[in-house]
Tab-separated table of C-alpha atoms and ligand atoms in Angstrom:
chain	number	residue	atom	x	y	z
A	34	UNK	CA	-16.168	16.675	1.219
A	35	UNK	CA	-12.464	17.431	0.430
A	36	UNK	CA	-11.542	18.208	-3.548
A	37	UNK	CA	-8.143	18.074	-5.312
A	38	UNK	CA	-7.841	16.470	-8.604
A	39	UNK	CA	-7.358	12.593	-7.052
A	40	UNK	CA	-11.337	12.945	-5.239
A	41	UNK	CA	-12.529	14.140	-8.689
A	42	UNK	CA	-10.493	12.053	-10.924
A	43	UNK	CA	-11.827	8.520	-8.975
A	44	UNK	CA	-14.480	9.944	-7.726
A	45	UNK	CA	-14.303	9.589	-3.654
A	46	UNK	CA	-15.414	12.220	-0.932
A	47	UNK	CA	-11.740	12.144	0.818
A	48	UNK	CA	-8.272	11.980	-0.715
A	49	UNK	CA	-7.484	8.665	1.245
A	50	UNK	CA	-6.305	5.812	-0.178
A	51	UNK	CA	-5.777	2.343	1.553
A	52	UNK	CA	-2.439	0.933	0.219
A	53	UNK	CA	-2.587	-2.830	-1.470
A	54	UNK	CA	-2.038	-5.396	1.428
A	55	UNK	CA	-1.485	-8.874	0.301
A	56	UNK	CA	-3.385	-11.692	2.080
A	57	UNK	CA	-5.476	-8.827	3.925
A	58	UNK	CA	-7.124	-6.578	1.258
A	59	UNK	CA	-9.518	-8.942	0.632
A	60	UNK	CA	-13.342	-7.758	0.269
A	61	UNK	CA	-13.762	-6.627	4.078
A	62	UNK	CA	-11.151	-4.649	4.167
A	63	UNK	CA	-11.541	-2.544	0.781
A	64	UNK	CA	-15.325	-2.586	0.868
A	65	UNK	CA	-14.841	-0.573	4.017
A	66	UNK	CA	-12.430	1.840	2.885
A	67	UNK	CA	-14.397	2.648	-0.157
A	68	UNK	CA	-18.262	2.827	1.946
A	69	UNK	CA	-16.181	5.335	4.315
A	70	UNK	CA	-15.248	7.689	1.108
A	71	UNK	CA	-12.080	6.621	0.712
A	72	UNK	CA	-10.359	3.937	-2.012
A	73	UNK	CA	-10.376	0.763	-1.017
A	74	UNK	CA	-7.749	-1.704	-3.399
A	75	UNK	CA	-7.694	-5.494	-3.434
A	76	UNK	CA	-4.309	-6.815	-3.580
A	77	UNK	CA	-3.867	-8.588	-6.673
A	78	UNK	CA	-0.816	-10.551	-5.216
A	79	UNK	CA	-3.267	-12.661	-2.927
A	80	UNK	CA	-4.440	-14.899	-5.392
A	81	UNK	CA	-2.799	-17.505	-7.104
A	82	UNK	CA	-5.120	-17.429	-10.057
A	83	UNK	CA	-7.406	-14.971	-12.087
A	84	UNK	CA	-10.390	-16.746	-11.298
A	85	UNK	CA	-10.202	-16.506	-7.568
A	86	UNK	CA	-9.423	-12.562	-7.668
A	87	UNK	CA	-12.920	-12.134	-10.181
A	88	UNK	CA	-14.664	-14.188	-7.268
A	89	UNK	CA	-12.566	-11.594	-4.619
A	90	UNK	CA	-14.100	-8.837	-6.697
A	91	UNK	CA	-17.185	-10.116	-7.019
A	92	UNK	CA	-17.504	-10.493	-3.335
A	93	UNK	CA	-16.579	-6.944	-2.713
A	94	UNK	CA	-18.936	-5.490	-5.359
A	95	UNK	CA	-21.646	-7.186	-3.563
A	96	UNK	CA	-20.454	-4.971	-0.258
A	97	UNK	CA	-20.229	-2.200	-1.695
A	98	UNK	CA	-21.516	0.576	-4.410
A	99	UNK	CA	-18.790	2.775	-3.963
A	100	UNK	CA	-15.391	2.840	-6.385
A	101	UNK	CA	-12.297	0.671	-5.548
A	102	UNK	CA	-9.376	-0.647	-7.030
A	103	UNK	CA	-7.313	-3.112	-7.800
A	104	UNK	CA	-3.450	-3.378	-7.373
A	105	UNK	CA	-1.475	-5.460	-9.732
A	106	UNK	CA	2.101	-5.890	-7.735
A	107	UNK	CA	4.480	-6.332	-10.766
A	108	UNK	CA	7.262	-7.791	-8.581
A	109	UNK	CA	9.669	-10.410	-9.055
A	110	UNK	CA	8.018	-13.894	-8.218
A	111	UNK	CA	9.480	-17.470	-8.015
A	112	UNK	CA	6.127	-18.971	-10.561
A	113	UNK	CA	5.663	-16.416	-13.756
A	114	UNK	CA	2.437	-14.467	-13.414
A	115	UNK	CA	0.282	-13.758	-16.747
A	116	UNK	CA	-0.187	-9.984	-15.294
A	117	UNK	CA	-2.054	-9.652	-18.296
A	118	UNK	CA	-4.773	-12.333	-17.537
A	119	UNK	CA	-5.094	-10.567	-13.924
A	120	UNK	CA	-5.533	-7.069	-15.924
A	121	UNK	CA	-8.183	-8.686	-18.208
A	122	UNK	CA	-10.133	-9.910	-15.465
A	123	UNK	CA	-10.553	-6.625	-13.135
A	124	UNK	CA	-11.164	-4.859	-16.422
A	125	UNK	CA	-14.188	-7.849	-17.606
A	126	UNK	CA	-15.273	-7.306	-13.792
A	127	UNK	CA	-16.138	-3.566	-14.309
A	128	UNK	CA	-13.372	-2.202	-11.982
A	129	UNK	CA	-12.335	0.544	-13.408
A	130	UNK	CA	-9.429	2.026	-11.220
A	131	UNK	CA	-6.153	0.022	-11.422
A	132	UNK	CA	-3.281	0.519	-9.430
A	133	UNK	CA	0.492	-0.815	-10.520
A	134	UNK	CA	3.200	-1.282	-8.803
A	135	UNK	CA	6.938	-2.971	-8.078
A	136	UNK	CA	8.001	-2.393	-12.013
A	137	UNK	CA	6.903	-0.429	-14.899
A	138	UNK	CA	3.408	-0.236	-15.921
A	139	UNK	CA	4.344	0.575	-19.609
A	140	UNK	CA	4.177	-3.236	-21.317
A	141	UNK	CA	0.461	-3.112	-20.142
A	142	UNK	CA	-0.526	0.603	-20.927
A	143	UNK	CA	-2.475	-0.233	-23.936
A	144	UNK	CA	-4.419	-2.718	-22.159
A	145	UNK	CA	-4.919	-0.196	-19.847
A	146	UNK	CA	-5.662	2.512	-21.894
A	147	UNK	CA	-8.308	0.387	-24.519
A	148	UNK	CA	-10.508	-0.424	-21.685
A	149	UNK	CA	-10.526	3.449	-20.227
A	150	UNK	CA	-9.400	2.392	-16.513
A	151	UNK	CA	-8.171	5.368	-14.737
A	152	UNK	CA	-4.811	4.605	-13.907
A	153	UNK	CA	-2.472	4.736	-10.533
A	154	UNK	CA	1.454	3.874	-10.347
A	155	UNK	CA	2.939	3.193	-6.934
A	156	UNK	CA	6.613	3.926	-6.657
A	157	UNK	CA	9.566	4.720	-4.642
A	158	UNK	CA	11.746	6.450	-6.819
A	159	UNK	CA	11.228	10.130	-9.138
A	160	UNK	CA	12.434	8.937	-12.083
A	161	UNK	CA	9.913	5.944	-12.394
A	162	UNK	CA	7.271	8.629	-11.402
A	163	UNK	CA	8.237	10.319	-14.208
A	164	UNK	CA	8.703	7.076	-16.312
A	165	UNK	CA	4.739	5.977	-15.240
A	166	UNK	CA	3.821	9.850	-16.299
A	167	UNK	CA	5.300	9.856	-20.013
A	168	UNK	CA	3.981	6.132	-20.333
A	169	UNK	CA	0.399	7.734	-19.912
A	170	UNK	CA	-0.404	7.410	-16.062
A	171	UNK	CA	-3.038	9.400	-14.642
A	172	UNK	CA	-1.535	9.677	-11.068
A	173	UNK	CA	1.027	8.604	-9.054
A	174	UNK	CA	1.626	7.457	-5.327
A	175	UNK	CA	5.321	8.124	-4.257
A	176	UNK	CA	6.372	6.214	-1.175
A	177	UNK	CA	9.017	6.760	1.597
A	178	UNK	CA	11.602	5.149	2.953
A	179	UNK	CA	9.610	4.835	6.354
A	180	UNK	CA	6.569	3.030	4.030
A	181	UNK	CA	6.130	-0.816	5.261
A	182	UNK	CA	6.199	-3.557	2.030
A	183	UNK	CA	9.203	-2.071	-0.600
A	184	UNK	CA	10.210	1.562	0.696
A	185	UNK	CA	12.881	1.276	-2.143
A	186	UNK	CA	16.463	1.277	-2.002
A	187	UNK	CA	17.294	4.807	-1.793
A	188	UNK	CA	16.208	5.656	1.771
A	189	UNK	CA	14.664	9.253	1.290
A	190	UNK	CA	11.983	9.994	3.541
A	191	UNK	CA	8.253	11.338	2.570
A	192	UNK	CA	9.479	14.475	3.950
A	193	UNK	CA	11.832	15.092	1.584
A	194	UNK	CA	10.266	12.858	-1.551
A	195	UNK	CA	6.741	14.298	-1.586
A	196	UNK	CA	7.610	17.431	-2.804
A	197	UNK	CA	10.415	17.021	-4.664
A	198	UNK	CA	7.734	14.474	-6.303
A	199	UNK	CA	5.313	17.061	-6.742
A	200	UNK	CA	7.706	19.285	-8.529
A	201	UNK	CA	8.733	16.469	-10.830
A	202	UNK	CA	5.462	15.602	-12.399
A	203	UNK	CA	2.424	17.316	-13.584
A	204	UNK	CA	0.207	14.737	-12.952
A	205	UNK	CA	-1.539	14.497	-9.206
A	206	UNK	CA	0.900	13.412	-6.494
A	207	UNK	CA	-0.209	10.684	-3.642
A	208	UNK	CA	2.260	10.809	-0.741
A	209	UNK	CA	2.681	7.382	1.361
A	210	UNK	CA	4.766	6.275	4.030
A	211	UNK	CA	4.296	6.903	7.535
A	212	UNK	CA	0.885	8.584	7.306
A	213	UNK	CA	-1.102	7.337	9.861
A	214	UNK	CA	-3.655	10.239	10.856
A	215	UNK	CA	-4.942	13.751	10.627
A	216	UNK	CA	-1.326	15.345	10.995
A	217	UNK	CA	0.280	13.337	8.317
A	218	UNK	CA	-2.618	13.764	5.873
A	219	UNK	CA	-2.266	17.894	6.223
A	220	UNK	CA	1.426	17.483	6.082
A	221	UNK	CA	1.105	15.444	2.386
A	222	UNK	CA	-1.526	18.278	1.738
A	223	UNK	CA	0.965	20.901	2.721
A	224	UNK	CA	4.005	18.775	0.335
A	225	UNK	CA	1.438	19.193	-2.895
A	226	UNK	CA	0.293	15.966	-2.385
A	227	UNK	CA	-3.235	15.495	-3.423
A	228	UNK	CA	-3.911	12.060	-1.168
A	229	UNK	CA	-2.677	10.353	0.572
A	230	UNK	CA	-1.949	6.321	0.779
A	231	UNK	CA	-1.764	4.119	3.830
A	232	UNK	CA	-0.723	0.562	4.335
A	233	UNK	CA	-0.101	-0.008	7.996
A	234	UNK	CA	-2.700	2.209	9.772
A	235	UNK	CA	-5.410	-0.140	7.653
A	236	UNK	CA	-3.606	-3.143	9.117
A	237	UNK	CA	-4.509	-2.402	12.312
A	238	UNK	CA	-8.324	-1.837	12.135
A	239	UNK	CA	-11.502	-3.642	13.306
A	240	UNK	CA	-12.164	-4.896	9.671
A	241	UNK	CA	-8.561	-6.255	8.347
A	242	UNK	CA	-8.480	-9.835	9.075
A	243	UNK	CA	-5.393	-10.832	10.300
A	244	UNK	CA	-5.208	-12.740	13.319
A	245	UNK	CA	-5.228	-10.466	16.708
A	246	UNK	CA	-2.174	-11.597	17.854
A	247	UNK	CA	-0.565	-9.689	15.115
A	248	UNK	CA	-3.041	-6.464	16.302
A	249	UNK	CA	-1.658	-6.561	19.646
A	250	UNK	CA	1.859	-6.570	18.432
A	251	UNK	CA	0.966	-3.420	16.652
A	252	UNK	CA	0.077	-1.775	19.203
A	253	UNK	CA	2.797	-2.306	21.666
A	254	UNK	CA	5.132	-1.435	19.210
A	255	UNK	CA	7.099	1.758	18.575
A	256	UNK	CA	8.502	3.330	16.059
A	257	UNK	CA	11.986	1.603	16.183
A	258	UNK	CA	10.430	-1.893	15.840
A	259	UNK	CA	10.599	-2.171	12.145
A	260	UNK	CA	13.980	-2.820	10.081
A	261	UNK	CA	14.993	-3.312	7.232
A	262	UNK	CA	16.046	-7.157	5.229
A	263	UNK	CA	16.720	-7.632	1.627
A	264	UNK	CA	19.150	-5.281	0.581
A	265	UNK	CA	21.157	-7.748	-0.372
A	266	UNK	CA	19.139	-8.841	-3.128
A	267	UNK	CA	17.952	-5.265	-4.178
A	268	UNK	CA	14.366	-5.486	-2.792
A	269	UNK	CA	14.590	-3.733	0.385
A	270	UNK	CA	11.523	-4.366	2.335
A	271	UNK	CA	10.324	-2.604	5.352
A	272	UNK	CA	9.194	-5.355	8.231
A	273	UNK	CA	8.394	-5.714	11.754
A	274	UNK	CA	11.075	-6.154	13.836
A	275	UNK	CA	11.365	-10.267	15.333
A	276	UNK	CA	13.751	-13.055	15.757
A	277	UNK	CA	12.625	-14.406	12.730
A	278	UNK	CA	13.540	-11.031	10.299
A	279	UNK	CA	16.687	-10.245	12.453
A	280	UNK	CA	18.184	-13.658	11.504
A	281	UNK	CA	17.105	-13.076	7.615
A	282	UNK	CA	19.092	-10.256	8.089
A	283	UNK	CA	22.292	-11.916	9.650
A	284	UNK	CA	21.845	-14.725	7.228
A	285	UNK	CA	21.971	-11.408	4.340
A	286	UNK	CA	25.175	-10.099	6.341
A	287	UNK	CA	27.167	-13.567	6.150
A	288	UNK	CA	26.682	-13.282	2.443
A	289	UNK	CA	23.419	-15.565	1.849
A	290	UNK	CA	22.706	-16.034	-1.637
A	291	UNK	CA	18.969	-15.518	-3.196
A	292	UNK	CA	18.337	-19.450	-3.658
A	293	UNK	CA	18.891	-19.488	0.870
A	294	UNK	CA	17.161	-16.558	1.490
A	295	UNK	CA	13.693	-17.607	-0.684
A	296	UNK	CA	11.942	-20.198	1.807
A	297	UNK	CA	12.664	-17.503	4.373
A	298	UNK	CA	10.968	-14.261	2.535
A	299	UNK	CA	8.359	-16.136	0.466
A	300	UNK	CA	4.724	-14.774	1.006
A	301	UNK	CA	3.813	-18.222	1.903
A	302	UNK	CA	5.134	-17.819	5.338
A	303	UNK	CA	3.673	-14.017	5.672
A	304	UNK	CA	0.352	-15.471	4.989
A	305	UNK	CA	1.052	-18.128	7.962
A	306	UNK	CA	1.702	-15.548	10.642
A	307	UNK	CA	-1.080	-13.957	9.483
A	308	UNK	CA	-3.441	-16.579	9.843
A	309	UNK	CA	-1.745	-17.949	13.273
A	310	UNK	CA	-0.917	-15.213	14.629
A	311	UNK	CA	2.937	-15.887	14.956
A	312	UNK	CA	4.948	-13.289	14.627
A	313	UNK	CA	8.037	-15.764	13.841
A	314	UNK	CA	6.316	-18.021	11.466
A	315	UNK	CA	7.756	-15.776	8.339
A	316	UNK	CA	8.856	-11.561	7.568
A	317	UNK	CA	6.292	-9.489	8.249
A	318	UNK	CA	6.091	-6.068	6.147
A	319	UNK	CA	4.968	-3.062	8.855
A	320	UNK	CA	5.609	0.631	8.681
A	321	UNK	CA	7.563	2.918	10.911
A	322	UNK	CA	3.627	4.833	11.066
A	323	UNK	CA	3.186	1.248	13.872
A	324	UNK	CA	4.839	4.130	16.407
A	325	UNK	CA	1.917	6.230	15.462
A	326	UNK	CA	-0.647	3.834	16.102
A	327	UNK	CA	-2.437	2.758	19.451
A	328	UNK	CA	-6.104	1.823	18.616
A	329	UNK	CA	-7.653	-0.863	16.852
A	330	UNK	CA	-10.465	1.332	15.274
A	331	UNK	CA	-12.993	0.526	12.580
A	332	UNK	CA	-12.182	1.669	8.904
A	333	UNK	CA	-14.947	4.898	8.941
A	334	UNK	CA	-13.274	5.852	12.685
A	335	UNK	CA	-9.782	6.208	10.769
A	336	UNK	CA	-11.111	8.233	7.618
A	337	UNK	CA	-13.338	10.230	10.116
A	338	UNK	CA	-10.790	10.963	12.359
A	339	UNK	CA	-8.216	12.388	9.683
A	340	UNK	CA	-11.051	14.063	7.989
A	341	UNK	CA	-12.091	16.166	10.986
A	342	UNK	CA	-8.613	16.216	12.553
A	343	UNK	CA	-7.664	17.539	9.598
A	344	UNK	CA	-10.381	20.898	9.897
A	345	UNK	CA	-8.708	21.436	13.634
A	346	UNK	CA	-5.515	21.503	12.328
A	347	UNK	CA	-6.591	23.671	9.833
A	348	UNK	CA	-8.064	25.992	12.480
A	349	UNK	CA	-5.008	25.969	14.453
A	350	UNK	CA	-2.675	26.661	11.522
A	351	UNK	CA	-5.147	29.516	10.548
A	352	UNK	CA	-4.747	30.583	14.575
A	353	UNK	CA	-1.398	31.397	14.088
A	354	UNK	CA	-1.142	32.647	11.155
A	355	UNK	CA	0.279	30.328	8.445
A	356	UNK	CA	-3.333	30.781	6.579
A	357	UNK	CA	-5.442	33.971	5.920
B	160	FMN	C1	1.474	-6.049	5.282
B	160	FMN	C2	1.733	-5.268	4.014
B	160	FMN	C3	1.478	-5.863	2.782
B	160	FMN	C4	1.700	-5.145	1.588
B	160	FMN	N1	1.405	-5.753	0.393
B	160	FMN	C5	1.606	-5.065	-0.771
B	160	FMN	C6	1.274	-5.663	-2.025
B	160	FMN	O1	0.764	-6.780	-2.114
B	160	FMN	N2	1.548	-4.947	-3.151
B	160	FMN	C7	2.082	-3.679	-3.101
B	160	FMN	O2	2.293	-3.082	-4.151
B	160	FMN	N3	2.367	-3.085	-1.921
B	160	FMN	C8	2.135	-3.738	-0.766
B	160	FMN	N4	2.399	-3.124	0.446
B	160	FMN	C9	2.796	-1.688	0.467
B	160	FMN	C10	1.576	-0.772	0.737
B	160	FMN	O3	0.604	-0.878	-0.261
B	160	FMN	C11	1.988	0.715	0.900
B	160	FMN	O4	2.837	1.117	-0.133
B	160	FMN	C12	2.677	0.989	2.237
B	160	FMN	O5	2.062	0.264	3.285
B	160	FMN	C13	2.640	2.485	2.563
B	160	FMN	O6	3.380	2.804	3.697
B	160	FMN	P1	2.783	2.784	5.217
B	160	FMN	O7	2.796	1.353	5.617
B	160	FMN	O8	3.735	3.636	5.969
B	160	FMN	O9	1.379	3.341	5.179
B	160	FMN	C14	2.196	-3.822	1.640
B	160	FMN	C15	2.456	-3.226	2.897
B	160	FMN	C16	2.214	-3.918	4.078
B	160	FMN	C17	2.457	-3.247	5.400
């Protein structure tokens, strides 16, 4: 049992979050997360209607008793999404923790706020943290630059955001980006954080179901194999390096307009190389934490692990002296 304010607030044993993943946050995945004490959140992005996230939901309520969430990704997309028909569904499904992100959650607060969700914000910069806290938030997730998916366009680390984060907001603090085990959940600790979030340390366990090809990239890669692509259309995204994302990138450097660059970035080919296991078949969004990672270990193994890494750390900090 851990306790800060996110562990009571949702009410979870650990302070461990599994970020929104789209195509792979699906029931397995979150159901997992959330039986091993931590929040597991479906990825609202995955399905092209309403009807077949209820039917995602429904499927994970039937695998599990525990809380989860569900993230509604507020970004830019080529077909308009009724956000508010996604919000009306997790709320008539009895999920009751809802996670925004990619814009501002305030057009949807009431909705929010009528049905008594507890609410989460994810976002990359302080001043929509504070933004998502004056709109009526109950906690935010701040995310580094070395976060995979959107890391934001101002390239601060966790190191450095985290705190300043904490000091910027009165509301609870969960740090993301490049946390992938014990050390990095006592460092967010040690920032003020009061979780933590992690995106591509769930990606590589026994129960996300993405094809193994992808796994085994994962875990011969190091820390330098992710870049960066889509500056140039100010939605920098965090992705493994390949062939395929290094030419969206010299494509972006000989000046390639949004219209060329969209049947290269769409999700559509994400979810291929997903499902086939090709790392070329579209951009693939991976975290810097990939240098961190070198098992493909079941959900409860991860949690476990940080949990009781976390109490030798502890011991060790206490060893020489940083704690009484
Ligand atoms: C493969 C992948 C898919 C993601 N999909 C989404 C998504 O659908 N919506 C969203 O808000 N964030 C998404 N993210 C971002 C994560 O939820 C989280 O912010 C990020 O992974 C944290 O950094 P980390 O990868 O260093 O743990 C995705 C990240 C990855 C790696």
């Amino acid at each position: 049992m851990l306790k800060t304010r996110i562990t009571e607030m949702l009410g979870i044993e650990y302070p461990i979050l599994q970020g929104a993943l789209q195509w792979l946050s699906r029931a397995e995945l979150v159901s997992a997360v959330s039986n091993a004490g931590g929040l597991g959140c479906i990825s609202s992005a995955t399905f092209p209607t309403a009807e077949e996230l209820r039917q995602e939901i429904k499927k994970t309520k039937s695998m599990t008793d525990k809380p989860f969430a569900v993230n509604i990704t507020l970004m830019p997309a080529i077909q308009p999404v009724n956000y508010e028909e996604y919000i009306n569904t997790v709320i008539e499904e009895g999920v009751n923790i809802i996670e925004t992100s990619g814009r501002s959650p305030e057009p949807y607060m009431k909705l929010l706020k009528d049905a008594k969700a507890k609410t989460l914000h994810r976002a990359t910069r302080i001043r929509d943290i504070r933004t998502a806290e004056r709109v009526g938030i109950d906690a935010v997730t701040i995310v580094g630059f070395e976060g995979g998916g959107h890391p934001g366009m101002e390239d601060v680390t966790s190191l450095v955001r985290v705190p300043i984060a904490v000091d910027a907001v009165k509301i609870p603090v969960i740090a993301a980006g490049g946390i992938a085990d014990a050390r990095g959940f006592v460092a967010a600790l040690s920032l003020g954080a009061e979780g933590i979030l992690m995106g591509t340390r769930f990606l590589a366990s026994k129960e996300c179901n993405v094809h193994p090809k992808i796994k085994e990239w994962l875990l011969q890669a190091s820390d330098t194999d992710t870049m960066m692509i889509e500056r140039s259309i100010k939605n920098a995204a965090r992705v493994m390096k390949t062939d395929f994302s290094q030419k969206v990138l010299e494509m972006e450097e000989k000046g390639a307009t949004l219209e060329e660059l969209l049947p290269l970035i769409t999700g559509q080919r994400e979810k291929q190389a997903f499902e086939e296991g090709d790392i070329n078949a579209g951009i693939i969004h991976c975290g810097q934490a990939v240098g961190l990672i070198h098992d493909i270990p079941s959900v409860k193994e991860i949690i476990d692990d940080i949990v009781n890494g976390a109490k030798l750390i502890g011991q060790r900090l206490h060893n020489i002296g940083v704690s009484g």
